[in-house]
mmCIF file of C-alpha atoms in Angstrom:
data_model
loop_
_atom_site.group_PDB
_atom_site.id
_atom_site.type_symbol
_atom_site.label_atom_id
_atom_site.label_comp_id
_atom_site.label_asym_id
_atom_site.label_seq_id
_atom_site.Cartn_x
_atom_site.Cartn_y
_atom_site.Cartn_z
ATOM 1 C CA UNK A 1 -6.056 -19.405 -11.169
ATOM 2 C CA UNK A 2 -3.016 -20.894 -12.617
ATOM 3 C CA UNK A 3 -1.473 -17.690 -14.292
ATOM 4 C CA UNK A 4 -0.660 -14.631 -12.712
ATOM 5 C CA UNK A 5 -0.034 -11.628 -14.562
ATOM 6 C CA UNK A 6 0.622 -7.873 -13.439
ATOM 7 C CA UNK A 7 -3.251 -7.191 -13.819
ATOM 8 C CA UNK A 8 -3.899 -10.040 -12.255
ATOM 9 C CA UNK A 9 -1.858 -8.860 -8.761
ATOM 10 C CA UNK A 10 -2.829 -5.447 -8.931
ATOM 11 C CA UNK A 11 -6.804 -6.102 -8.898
ATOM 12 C CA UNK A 12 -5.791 -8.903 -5.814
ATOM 13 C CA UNK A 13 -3.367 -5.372 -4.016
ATOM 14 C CA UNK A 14 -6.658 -3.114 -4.603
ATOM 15 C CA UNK A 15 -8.871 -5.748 -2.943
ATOM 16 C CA UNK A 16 -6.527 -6.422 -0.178
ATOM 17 C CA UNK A 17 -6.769 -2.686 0.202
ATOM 18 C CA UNK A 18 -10.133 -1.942 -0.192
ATOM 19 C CA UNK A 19 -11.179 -4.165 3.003
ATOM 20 C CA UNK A 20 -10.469 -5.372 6.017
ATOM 21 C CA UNK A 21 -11.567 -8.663 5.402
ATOM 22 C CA UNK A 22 -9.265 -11.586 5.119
ATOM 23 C CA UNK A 23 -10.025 -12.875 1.671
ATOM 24 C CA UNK A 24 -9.711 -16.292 0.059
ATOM 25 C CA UNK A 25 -6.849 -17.498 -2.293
ATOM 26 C CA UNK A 26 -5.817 -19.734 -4.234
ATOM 27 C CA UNK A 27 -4.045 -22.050 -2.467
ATOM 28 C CA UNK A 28 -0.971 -22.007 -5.513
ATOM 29 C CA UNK A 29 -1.414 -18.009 -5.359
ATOM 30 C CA UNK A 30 2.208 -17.732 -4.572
ATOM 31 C CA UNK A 31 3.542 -20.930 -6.840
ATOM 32 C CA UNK A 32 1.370 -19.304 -9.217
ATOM 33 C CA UNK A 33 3.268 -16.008 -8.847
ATOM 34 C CA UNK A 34 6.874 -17.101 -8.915
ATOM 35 C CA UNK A 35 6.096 -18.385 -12.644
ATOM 36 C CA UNK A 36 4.107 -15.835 -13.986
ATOM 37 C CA UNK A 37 7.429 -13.655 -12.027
ATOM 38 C CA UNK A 38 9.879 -15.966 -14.162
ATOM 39 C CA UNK A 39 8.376 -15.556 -17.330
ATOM 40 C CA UNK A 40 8.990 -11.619 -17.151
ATOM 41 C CA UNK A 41 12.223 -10.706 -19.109
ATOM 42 C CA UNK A 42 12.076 -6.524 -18.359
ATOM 43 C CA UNK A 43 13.837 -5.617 -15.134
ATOM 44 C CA UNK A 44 11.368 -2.883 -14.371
ATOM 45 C CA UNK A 45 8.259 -4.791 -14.834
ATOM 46 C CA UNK A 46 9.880 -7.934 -12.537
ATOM 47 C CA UNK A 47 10.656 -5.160 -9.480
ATOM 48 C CA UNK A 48 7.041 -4.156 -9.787
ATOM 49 C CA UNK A 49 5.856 -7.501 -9.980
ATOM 50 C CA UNK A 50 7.987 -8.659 -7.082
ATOM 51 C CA UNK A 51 6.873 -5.398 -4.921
ATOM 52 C CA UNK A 52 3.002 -6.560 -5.961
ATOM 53 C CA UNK A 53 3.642 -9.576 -4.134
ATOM 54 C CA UNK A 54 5.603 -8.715 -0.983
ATOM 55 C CA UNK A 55 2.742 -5.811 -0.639
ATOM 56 C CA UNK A 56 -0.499 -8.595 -1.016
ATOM 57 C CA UNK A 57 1.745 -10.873 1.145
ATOM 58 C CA UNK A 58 2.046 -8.551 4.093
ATOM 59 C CA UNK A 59 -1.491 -7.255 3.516
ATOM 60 C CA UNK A 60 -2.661 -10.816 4.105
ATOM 61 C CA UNK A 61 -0.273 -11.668 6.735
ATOM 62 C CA UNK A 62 -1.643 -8.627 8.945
ATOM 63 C CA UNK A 63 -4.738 -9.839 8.669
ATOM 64 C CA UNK A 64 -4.541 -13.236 9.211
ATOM 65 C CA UNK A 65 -2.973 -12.208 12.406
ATOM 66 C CA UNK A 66 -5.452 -9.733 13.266
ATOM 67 C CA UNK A 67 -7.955 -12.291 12.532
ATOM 68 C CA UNK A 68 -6.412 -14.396 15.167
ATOM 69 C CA UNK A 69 -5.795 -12.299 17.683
ATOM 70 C CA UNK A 70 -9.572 -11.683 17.365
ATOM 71 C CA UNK A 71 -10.766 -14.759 16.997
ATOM 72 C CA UNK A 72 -12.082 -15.112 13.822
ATOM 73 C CA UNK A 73 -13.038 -17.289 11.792
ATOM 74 C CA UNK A 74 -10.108 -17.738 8.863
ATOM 75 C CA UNK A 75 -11.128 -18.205 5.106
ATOM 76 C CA UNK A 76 -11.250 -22.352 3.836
ATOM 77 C CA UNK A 77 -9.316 -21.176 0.689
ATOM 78 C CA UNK A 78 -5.968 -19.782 1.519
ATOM 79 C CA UNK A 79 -2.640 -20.183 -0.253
ATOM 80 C CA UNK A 80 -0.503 -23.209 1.492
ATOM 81 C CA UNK A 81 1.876 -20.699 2.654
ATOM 82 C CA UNK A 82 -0.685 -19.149 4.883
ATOM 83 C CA UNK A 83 -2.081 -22.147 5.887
ATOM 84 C CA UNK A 84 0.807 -23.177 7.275
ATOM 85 C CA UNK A 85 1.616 -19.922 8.926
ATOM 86 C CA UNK A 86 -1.469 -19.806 10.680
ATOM 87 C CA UNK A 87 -1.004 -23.109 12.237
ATOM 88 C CA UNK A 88 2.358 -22.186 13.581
ATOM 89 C CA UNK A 89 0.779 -19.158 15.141
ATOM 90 C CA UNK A 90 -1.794 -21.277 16.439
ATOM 91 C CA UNK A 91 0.316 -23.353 18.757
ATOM 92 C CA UNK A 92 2.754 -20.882 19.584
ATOM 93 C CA UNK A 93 -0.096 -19.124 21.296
ATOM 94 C CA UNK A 94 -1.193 -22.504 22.349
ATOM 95 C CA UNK A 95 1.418 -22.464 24.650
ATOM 96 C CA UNK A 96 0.661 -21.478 28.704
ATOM 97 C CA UNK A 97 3.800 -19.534 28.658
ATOM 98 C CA UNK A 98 2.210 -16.793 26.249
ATOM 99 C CA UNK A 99 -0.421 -14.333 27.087
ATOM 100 C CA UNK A 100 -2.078 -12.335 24.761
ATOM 101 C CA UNK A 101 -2.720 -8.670 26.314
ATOM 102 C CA UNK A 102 -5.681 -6.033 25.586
ATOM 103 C CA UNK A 103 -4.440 -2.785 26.050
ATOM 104 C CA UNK A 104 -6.426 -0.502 28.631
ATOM 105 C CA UNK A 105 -4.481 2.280 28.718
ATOM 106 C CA UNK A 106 -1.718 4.612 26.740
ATOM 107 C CA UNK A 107 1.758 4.115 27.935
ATOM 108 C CA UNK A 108 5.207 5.246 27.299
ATOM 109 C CA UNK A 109 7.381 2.951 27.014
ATOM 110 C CA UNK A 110 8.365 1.150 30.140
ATOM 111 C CA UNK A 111 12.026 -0.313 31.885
ATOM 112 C CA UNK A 112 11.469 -3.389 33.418
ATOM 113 C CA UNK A 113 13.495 -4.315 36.700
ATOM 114 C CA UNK A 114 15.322 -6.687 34.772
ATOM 115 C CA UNK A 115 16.751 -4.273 32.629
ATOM 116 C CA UNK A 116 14.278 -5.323 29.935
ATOM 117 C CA UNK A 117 12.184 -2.693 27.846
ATOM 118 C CA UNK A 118 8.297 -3.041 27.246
ATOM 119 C CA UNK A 119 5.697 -0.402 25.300
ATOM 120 C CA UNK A 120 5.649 2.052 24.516
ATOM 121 C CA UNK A 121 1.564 0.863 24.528
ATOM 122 C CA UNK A 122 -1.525 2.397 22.819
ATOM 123 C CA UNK A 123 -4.985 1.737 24.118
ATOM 124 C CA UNK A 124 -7.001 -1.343 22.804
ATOM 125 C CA UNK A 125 -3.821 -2.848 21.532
ATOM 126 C CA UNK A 126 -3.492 -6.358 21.164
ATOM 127 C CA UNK A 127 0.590 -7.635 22.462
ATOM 128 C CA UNK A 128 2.035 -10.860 23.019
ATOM 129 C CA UNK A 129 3.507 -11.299 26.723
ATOM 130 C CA UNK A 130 6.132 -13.931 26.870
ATOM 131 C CA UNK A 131 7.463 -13.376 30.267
ATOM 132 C CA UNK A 132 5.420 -13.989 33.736
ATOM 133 C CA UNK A 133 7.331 -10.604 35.551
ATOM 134 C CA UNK A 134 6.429 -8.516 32.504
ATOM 135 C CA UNK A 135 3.204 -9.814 32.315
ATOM 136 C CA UNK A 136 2.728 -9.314 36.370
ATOM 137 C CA UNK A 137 4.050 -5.624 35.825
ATOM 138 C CA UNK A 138 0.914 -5.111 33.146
ATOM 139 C CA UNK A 139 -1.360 -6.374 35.258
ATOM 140 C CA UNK A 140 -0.578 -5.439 38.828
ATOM 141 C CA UNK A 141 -0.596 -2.041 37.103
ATOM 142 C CA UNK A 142 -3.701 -2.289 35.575
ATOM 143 C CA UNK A 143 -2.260 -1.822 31.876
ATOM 144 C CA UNK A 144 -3.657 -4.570 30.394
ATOM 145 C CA UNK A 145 -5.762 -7.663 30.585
ATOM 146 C CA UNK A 146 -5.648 -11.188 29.174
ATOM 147 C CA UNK A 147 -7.882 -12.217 26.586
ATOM 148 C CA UNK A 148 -6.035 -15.067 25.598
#
């Protein structure tokens, strides 16, 4: 892949749409992009080039952190960008300070003693706990569970 043209990002959006799969990419895709963007001289046909990308970019991006808060195993080819992305993640949730929460039950959101606000929470969902009285509150009250 080392030109990108319109057709070339919409048949990438309708792929990113049609699954929930986190598929490979180049990994120039978005080096790639920006010059196939620059060689476009009509301003309509850059904004819907630009919006192609920003929509495959946070297709991608939800997945990739769906696939780690699940676990799974990422593609080998992925764009640099993403690569490097996912490693951040990686050892921000590395960290003992951060607990990643399932979910167990629906819940309005919630004011902490502390003033702070969690939630609201839906069932099954997957949230990031930073702080040791919020995550206490979650699971003294049976809201939630760690899984990681």
């Amino acid at each position: 892949m080392s030109e990108i043209t319109i057709d070339t990002l919409f048949t990438i959006y309708n792929n990113e749409k049609r699954t929930g799969e986190y598929l490979p990419l180049d990994e120039n895709f978005y080096e790639f992009a920006l010059k196939g963007l620059e060689k476009i001289k009509d301003d309509n046909e850059r904004i819907n080039f630009k919006k192609l990308i920003d929509e495959i970019r946070k297709k991608r991006i939800q997945k990739l952190l769906i696939y780690i808060a699940y676990e799974k195993q990422i593609p080998n080819k992925l764009p640099k960008e993403e690569k490097e992305l996912y490693e951040k993640i990686k050892i921000l949730l590395s960290d003992n300070k951060i607990k990643i929460i399932k979910v167990l039950k629906d819940a309005p959101e919630l004011l902490m003693p502390n003033g702070a606000r969690i939630g609201p929470f839906v069932k099954d969902q997957r949230i990031v706990v930073t702080d040791e009285n919020e995550l206490e509150f979650i699971l003294k009250n049976k809201l939630g569970e760690v899984v990681g």
